CSV table of C-alpha atoms and ligand atoms in Angstrom, one decimal:
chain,number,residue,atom,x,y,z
A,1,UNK,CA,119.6,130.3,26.8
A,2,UNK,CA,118.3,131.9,29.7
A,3,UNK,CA,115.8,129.2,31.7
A,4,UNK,CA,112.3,130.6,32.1
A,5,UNK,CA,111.9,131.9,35.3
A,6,UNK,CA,108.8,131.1,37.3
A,7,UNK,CA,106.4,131.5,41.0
A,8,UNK,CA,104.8,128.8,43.2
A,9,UNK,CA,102.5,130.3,45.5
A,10,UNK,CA,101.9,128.3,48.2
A,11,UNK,CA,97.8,128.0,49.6
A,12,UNK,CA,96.8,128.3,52.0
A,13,UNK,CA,99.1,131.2,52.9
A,14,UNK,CA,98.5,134.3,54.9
A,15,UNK,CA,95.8,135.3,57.6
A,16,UNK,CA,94.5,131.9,59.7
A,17,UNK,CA,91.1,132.5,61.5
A,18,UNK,CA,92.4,133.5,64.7
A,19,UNK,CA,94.8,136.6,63.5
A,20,UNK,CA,91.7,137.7,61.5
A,21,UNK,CA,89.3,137.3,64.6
A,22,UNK,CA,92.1,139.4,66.8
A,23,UNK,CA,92.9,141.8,64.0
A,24,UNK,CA,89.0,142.7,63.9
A,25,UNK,CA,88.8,143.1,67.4
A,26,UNK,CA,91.2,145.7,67.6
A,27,UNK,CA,89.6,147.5,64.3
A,28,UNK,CA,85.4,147.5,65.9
A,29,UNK,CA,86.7,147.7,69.3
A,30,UNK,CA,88.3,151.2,67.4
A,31,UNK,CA,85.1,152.0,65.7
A,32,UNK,CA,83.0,151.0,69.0
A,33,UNK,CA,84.7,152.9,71.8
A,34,UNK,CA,87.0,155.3,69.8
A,35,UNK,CA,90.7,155.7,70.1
A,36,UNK,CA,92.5,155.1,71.7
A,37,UNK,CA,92.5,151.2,72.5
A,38,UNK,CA,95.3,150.1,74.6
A,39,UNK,CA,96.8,146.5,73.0
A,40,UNK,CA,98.5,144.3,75.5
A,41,UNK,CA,101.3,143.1,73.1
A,42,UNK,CA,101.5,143.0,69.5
A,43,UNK,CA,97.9,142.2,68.6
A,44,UNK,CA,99.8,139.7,66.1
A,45,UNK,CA,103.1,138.9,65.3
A,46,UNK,CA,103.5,141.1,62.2
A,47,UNK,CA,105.1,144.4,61.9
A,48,UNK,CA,102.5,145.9,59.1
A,49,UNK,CA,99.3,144.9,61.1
A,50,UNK,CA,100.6,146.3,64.0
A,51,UNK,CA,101.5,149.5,62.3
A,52,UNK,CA,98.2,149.9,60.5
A,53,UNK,CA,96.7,149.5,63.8
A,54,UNK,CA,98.7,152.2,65.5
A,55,UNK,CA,97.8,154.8,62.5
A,56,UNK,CA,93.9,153.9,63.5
A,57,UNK,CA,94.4,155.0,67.1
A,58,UNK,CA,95.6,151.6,68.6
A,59,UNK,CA,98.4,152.2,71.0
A,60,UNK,CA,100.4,149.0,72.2
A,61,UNK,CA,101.8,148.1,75.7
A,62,UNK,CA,104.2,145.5,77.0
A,63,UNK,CA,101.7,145.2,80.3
A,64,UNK,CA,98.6,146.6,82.1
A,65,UNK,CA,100.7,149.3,84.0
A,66,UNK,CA,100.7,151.5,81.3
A,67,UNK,CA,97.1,151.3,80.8
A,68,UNK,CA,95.5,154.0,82.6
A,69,UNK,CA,93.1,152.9,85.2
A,70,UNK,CA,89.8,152.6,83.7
A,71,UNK,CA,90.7,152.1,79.9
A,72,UNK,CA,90.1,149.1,77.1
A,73,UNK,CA,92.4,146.6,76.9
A,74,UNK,CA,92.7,144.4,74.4
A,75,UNK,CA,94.7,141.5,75.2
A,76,UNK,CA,96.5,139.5,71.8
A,77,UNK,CA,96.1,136.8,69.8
A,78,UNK,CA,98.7,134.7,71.7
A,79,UNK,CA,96.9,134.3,75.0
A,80,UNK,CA,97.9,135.4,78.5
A,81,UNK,CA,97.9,133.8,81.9
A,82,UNK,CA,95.6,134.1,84.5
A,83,UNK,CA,97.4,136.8,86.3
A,84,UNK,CA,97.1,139.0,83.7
A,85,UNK,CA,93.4,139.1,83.8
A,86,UNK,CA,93.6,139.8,87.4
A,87,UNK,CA,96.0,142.9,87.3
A,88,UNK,CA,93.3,144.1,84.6
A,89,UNK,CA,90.7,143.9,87.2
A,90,UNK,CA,92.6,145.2,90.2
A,91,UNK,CA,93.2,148.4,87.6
A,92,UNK,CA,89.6,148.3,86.6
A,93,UNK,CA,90.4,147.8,83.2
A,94,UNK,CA,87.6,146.3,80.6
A,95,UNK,CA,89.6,143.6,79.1
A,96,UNK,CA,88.5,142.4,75.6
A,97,UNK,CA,90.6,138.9,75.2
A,98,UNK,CA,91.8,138.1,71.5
A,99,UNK,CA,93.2,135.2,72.5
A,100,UNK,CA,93.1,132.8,69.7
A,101,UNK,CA,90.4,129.9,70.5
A,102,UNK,CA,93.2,127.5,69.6
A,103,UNK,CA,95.3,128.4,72.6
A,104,UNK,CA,92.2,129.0,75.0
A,105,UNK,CA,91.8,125.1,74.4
A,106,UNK,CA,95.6,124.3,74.6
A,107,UNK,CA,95.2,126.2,78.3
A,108,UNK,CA,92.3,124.3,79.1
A,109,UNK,CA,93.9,121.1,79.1
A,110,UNK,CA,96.9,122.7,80.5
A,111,UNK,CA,94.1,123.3,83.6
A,112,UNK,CA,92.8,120.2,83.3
A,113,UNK,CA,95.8,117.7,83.6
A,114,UNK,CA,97.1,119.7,86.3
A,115,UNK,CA,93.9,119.5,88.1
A,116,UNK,CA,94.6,115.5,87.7
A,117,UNK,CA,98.4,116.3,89.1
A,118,UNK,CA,100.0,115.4,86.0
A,119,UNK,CA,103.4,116.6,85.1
A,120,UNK,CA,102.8,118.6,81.7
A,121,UNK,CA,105.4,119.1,79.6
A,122,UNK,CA,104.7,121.5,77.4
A,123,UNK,CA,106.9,121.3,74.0
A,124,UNK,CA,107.8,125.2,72.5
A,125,UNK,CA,110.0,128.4,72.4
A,126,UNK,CA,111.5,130.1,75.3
A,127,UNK,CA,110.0,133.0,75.9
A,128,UNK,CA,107.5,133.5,73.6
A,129,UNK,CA,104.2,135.2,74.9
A,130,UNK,CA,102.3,131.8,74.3
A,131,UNK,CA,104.5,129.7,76.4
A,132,UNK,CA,104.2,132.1,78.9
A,133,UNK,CA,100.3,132.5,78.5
A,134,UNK,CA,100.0,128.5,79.4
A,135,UNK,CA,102.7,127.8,81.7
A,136,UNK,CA,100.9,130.7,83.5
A,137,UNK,CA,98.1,128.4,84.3
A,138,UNK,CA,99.7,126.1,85.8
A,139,UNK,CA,103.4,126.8,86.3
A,140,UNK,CA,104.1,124.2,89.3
A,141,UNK,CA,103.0,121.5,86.9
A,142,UNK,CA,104.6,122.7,83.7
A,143,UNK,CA,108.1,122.2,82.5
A,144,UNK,CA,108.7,123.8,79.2
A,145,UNK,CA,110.7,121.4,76.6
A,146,UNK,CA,112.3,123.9,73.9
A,147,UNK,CA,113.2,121.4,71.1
A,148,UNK,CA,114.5,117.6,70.9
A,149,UNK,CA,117.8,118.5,72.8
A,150,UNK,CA,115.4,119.6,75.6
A,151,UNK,CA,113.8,116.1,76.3
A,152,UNK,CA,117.0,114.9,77.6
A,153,UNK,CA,116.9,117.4,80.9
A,154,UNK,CA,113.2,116.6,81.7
A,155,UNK,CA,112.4,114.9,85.3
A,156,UNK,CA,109.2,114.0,86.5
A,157,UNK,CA,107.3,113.2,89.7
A,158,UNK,CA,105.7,109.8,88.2
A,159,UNK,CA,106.4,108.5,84.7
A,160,UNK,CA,103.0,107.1,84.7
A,161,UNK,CA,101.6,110.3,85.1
A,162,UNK,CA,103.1,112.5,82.3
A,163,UNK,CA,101.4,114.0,79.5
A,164,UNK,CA,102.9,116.3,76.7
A,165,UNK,CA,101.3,119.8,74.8
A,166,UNK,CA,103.0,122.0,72.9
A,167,UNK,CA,102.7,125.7,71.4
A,168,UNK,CA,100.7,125.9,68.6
A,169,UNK,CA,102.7,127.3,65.9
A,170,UNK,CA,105.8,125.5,66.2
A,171,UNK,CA,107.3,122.6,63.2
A,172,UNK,CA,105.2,119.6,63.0
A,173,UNK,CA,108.1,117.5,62.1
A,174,UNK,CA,110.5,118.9,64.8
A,175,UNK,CA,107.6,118.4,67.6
A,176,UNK,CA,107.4,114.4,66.0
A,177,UNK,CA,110.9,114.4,66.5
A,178,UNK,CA,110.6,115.8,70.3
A,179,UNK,CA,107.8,113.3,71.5
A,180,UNK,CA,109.9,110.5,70.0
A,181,UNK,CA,112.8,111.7,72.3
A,182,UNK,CA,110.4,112.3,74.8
A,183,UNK,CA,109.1,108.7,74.9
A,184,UNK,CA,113.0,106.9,74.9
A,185,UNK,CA,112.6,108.4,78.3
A,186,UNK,CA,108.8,108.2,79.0
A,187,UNK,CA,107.3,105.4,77.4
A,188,UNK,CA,103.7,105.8,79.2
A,189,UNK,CA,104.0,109.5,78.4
A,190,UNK,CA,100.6,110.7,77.4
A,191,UNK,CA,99.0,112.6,74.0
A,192,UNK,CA,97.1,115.5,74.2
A,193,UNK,CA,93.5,114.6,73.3
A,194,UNK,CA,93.4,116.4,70.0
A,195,UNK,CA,96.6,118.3,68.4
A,196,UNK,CA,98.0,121.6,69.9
A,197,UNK,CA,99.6,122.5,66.7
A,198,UNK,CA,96.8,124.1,65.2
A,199,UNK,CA,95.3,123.6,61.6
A,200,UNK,CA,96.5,127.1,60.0
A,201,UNK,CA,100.3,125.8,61.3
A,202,UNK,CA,100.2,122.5,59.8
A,203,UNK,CA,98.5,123.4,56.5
A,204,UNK,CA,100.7,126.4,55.7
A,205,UNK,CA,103.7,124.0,56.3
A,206,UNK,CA,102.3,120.8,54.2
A,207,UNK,CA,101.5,123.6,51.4
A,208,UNK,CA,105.5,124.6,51.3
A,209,UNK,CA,106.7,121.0,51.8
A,210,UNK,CA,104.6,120.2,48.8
A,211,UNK,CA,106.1,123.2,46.5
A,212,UNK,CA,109.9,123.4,47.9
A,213,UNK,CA,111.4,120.7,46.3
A,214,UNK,CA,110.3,122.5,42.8
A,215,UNK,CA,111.9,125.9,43.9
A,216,UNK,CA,115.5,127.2,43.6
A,217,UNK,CA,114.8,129.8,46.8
A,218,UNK,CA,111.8,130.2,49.0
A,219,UNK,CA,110.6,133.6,50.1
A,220,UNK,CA,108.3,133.7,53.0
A,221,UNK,CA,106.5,136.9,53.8
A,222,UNK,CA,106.5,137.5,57.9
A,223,UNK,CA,108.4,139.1,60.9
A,224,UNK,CA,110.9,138.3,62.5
A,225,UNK,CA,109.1,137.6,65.8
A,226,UNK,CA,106.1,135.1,64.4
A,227,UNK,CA,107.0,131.7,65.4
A,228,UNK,CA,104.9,130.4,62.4
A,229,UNK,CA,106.4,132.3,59.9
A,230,UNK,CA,110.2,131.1,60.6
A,231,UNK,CA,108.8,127.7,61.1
A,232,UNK,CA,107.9,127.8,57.2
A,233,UNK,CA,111.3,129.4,56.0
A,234,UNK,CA,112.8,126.3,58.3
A,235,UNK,CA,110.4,123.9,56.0
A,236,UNK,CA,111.4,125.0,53.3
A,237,UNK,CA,115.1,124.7,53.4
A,238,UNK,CA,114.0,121.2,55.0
A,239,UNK,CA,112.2,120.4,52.2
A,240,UNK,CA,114.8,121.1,49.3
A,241,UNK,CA,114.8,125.0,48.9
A,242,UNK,CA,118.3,125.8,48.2
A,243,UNK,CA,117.6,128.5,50.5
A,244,UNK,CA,114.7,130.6,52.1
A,245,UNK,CA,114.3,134.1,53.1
A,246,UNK,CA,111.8,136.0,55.5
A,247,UNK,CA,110.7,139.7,54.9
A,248,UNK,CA,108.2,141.6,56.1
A,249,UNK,CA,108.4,143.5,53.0
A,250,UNK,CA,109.0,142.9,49.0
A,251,UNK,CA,111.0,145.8,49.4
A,252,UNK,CA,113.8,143.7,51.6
A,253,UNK,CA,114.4,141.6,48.9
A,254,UNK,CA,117.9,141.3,47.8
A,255,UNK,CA,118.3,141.1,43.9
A,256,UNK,CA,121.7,138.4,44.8
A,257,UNK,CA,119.1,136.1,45.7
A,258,UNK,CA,117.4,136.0,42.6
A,259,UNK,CA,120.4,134.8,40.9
A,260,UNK,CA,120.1,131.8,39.2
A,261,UNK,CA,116.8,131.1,40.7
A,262,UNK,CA,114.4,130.0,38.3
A,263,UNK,CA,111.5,128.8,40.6
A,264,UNK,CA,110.5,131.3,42.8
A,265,UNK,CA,108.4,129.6,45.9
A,266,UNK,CA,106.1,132.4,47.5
A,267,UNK,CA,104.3,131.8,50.7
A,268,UNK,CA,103.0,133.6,54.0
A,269,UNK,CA,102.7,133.4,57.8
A,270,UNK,CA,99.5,133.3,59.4
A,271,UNK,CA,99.3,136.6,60.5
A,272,UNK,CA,100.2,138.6,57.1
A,273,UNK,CA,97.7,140.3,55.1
A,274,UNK,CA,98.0,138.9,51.4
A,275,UNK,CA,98.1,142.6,50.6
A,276,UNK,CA,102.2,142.0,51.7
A,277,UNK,CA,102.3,138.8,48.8
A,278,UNK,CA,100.9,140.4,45.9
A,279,UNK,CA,103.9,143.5,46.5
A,280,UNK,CA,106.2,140.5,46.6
A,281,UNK,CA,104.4,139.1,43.3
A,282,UNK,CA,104.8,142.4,42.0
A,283,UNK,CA,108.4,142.7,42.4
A,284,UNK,CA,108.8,139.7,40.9
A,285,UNK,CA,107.4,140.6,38.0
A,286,UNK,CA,109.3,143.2,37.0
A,287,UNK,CA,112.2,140.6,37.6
A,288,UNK,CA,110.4,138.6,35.0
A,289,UNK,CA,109.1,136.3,36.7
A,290,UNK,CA,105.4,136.1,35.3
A,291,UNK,CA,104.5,133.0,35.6
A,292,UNK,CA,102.7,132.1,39.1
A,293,UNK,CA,101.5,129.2,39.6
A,294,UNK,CA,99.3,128.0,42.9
A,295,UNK,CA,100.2,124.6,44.5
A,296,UNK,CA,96.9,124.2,46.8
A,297,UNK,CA,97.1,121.4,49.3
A,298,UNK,CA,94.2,122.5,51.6
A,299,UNK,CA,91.1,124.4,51.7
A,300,UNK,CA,90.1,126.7,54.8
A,301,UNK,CA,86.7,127.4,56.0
A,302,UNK,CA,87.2,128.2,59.7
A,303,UNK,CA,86.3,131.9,60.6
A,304,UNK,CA,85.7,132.5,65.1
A,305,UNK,CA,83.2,135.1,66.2
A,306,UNK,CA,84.5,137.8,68.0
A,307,UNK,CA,85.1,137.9,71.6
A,308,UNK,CA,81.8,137.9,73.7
A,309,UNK,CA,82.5,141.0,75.6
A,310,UNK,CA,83.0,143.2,72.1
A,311,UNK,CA,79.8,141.0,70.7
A,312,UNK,CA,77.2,142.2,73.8
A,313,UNK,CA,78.7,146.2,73.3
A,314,UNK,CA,78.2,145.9,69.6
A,315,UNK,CA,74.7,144.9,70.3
A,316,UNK,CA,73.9,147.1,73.1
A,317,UNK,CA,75.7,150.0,71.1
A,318,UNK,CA,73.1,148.5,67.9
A,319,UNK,CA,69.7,148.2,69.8
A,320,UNK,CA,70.4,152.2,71.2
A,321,UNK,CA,70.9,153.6,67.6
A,322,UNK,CA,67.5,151.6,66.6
A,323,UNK,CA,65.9,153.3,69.5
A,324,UNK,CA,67.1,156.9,68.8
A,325,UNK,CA,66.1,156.1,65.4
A,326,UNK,CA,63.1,155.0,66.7
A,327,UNK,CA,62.1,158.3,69.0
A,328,UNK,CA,63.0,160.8,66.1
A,329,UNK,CA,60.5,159.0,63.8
A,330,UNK,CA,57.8,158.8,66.1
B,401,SF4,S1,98.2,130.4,64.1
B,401,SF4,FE1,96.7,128.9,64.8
B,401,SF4,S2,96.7,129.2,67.1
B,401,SF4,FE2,97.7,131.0,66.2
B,401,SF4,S3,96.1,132.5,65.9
B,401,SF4,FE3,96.2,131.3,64.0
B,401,SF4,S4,94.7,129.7,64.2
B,401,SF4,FE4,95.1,130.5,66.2
């Protein structure tokens, strides 16, 4: 008898506030100005936003140089240092700063422990545009610390002085495991006053902990390049998955890793539109597997405004459309 095959679908899943607050950006800075709008960086980490985005004028640029003087930039999601902003001024650019609220406060206390003189070591990936954002704004107090192994090659001025952050999309148990390391070393080593890793992060992994252990393979829908989304497939194999697979697209799937699956676990990173899912969802289907159900283990509320600098044009750009509308009545 053939067992009855079957989809968990992890929620939350999919778009966290701050890639829908950058992704809108980009999309009424479009409407606002008119293409095109220069993008420092991908906007997100996800191949289809970023496309979709191009096809509605947005163009994207490793760094201000190839903005022409003058333009919009719109810098992403992922934050950038302080020197970035000033090379947009010296190039008169009119920066509009998607950087994700979440990592504005991580650089804050990034600002504010150095101000103190602490030594900050800041836990996450080499390389990627976040680390680089926050070390940015401070680098002679940062040291990037790129896993547990890392911990062991840290040296500091004073060990009383010494406080940890981290990037905020990285694994919550893996960071546990760092600090613990960490603290072998650096007993009076300091917290950060709230947790860097940020809600969307932690919630999107507790949901695939929760549903892994009940699944023969894990797919999780996200790009190669978004920290958050390799961090679930990591979770999931962690967490009992016999094995787990990232794709940006349903269409990546490879029917060898259907066999003998009978549990299907389904999930997202936070910058994938659920569009992306229900393909997957539907592929499955066809497969047989019709029965999805959703293991919820949080609800989310939290939506950010847009940036201030879009928010005061979109009102400016209102308040004259009220007035012409105004003078050809009167
Ligand atoms: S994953 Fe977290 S820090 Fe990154 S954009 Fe989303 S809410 Fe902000």
């Amino acid at each position: 008898m053939t067992a009855s095959k079957r989809v968990l679908l992890a929620k939350p899943r999919g778009y966290c506030a701050g890639v829908d607050r950058a992704v809108q950006t980009v999309e009424e800075a479009l409407k606002l100005y008119g293409a095109p709008i220069y993008v420092r960086k991908e906007i997100v980490h996800n191949k289809h936003v970023v496309s979709t985005l191009q096809g509605k004028g947005a163009i994207f640029v490793e760094e201000n140089e190839e903005v022409p003087e003058g333009a919009i930039v719109v810098f992403s999601a992922h934050g950038v240092a302080p020197e970035v902003h000033d090379q947009a001024k010296a190039r008169a650019l009119r920066a509009i700063d998607a950087t994700c609220p979440l990592v504005t406060k991580v650089h804050q206390e990034a600002r504010r422990f150095a101000a103190d003189d602490y030594d900050i070591l800041l836990i996450g990936h080499e390389g990627h545009e976040e680390v680089i954002g926050t070390t940015g704004e401070a680098p002679a107090h940062i040291q990037l610390v790129d896993g547990p192994d890392g911990a062991d090659k840290v040296t500091v001025r004073d060990p009383e002085k010494v406080v940890w952050l981290s990037q905020t999309t990285l694994s919550v148990d893996e960071t546990l495991e760092t600090v613990a390391r960490l603290k072998q070393r650096l007993p009076l080593l300091m917290s950060p006053p709230s947790d860097d890793i940020c809600y969307a992060t932690s919630n999107r992994q507790d949901a695939v902990k929760a549903m892994a252990p009940d699944c023969d393979i894990v797919l999780v829908v996200g790009s190669q390049n978004s920290s958050n989304s390799q961090r679930l497939r990591e979770v999931a194999v962690d967490a009992g998955a016999r094995a787990g697979y990232l794709i940006d697209y349903a269409s990546e799937i490879q029917e060898e890793w259907l066999t003998d699956a009978s549990t299907v676990g389904v999930t997202s990173g936070a910058s994938v539109p659920d569009e992306l899912v229900m393909e997957v969802l539907d592929f499955l289907a066809q497969r047989g597997y019709n029965d999805v159900a959703e293991i919820t283990t949080a609800q989310e509320k939290l939506v950010f405004s847009l940036p201030q600098e879009l928010k005061r044009d979109m009102k400016a750009a209102a308040a004259a459309r009220a007035a012409e509308v105004a003078q050809t009545l009167s």
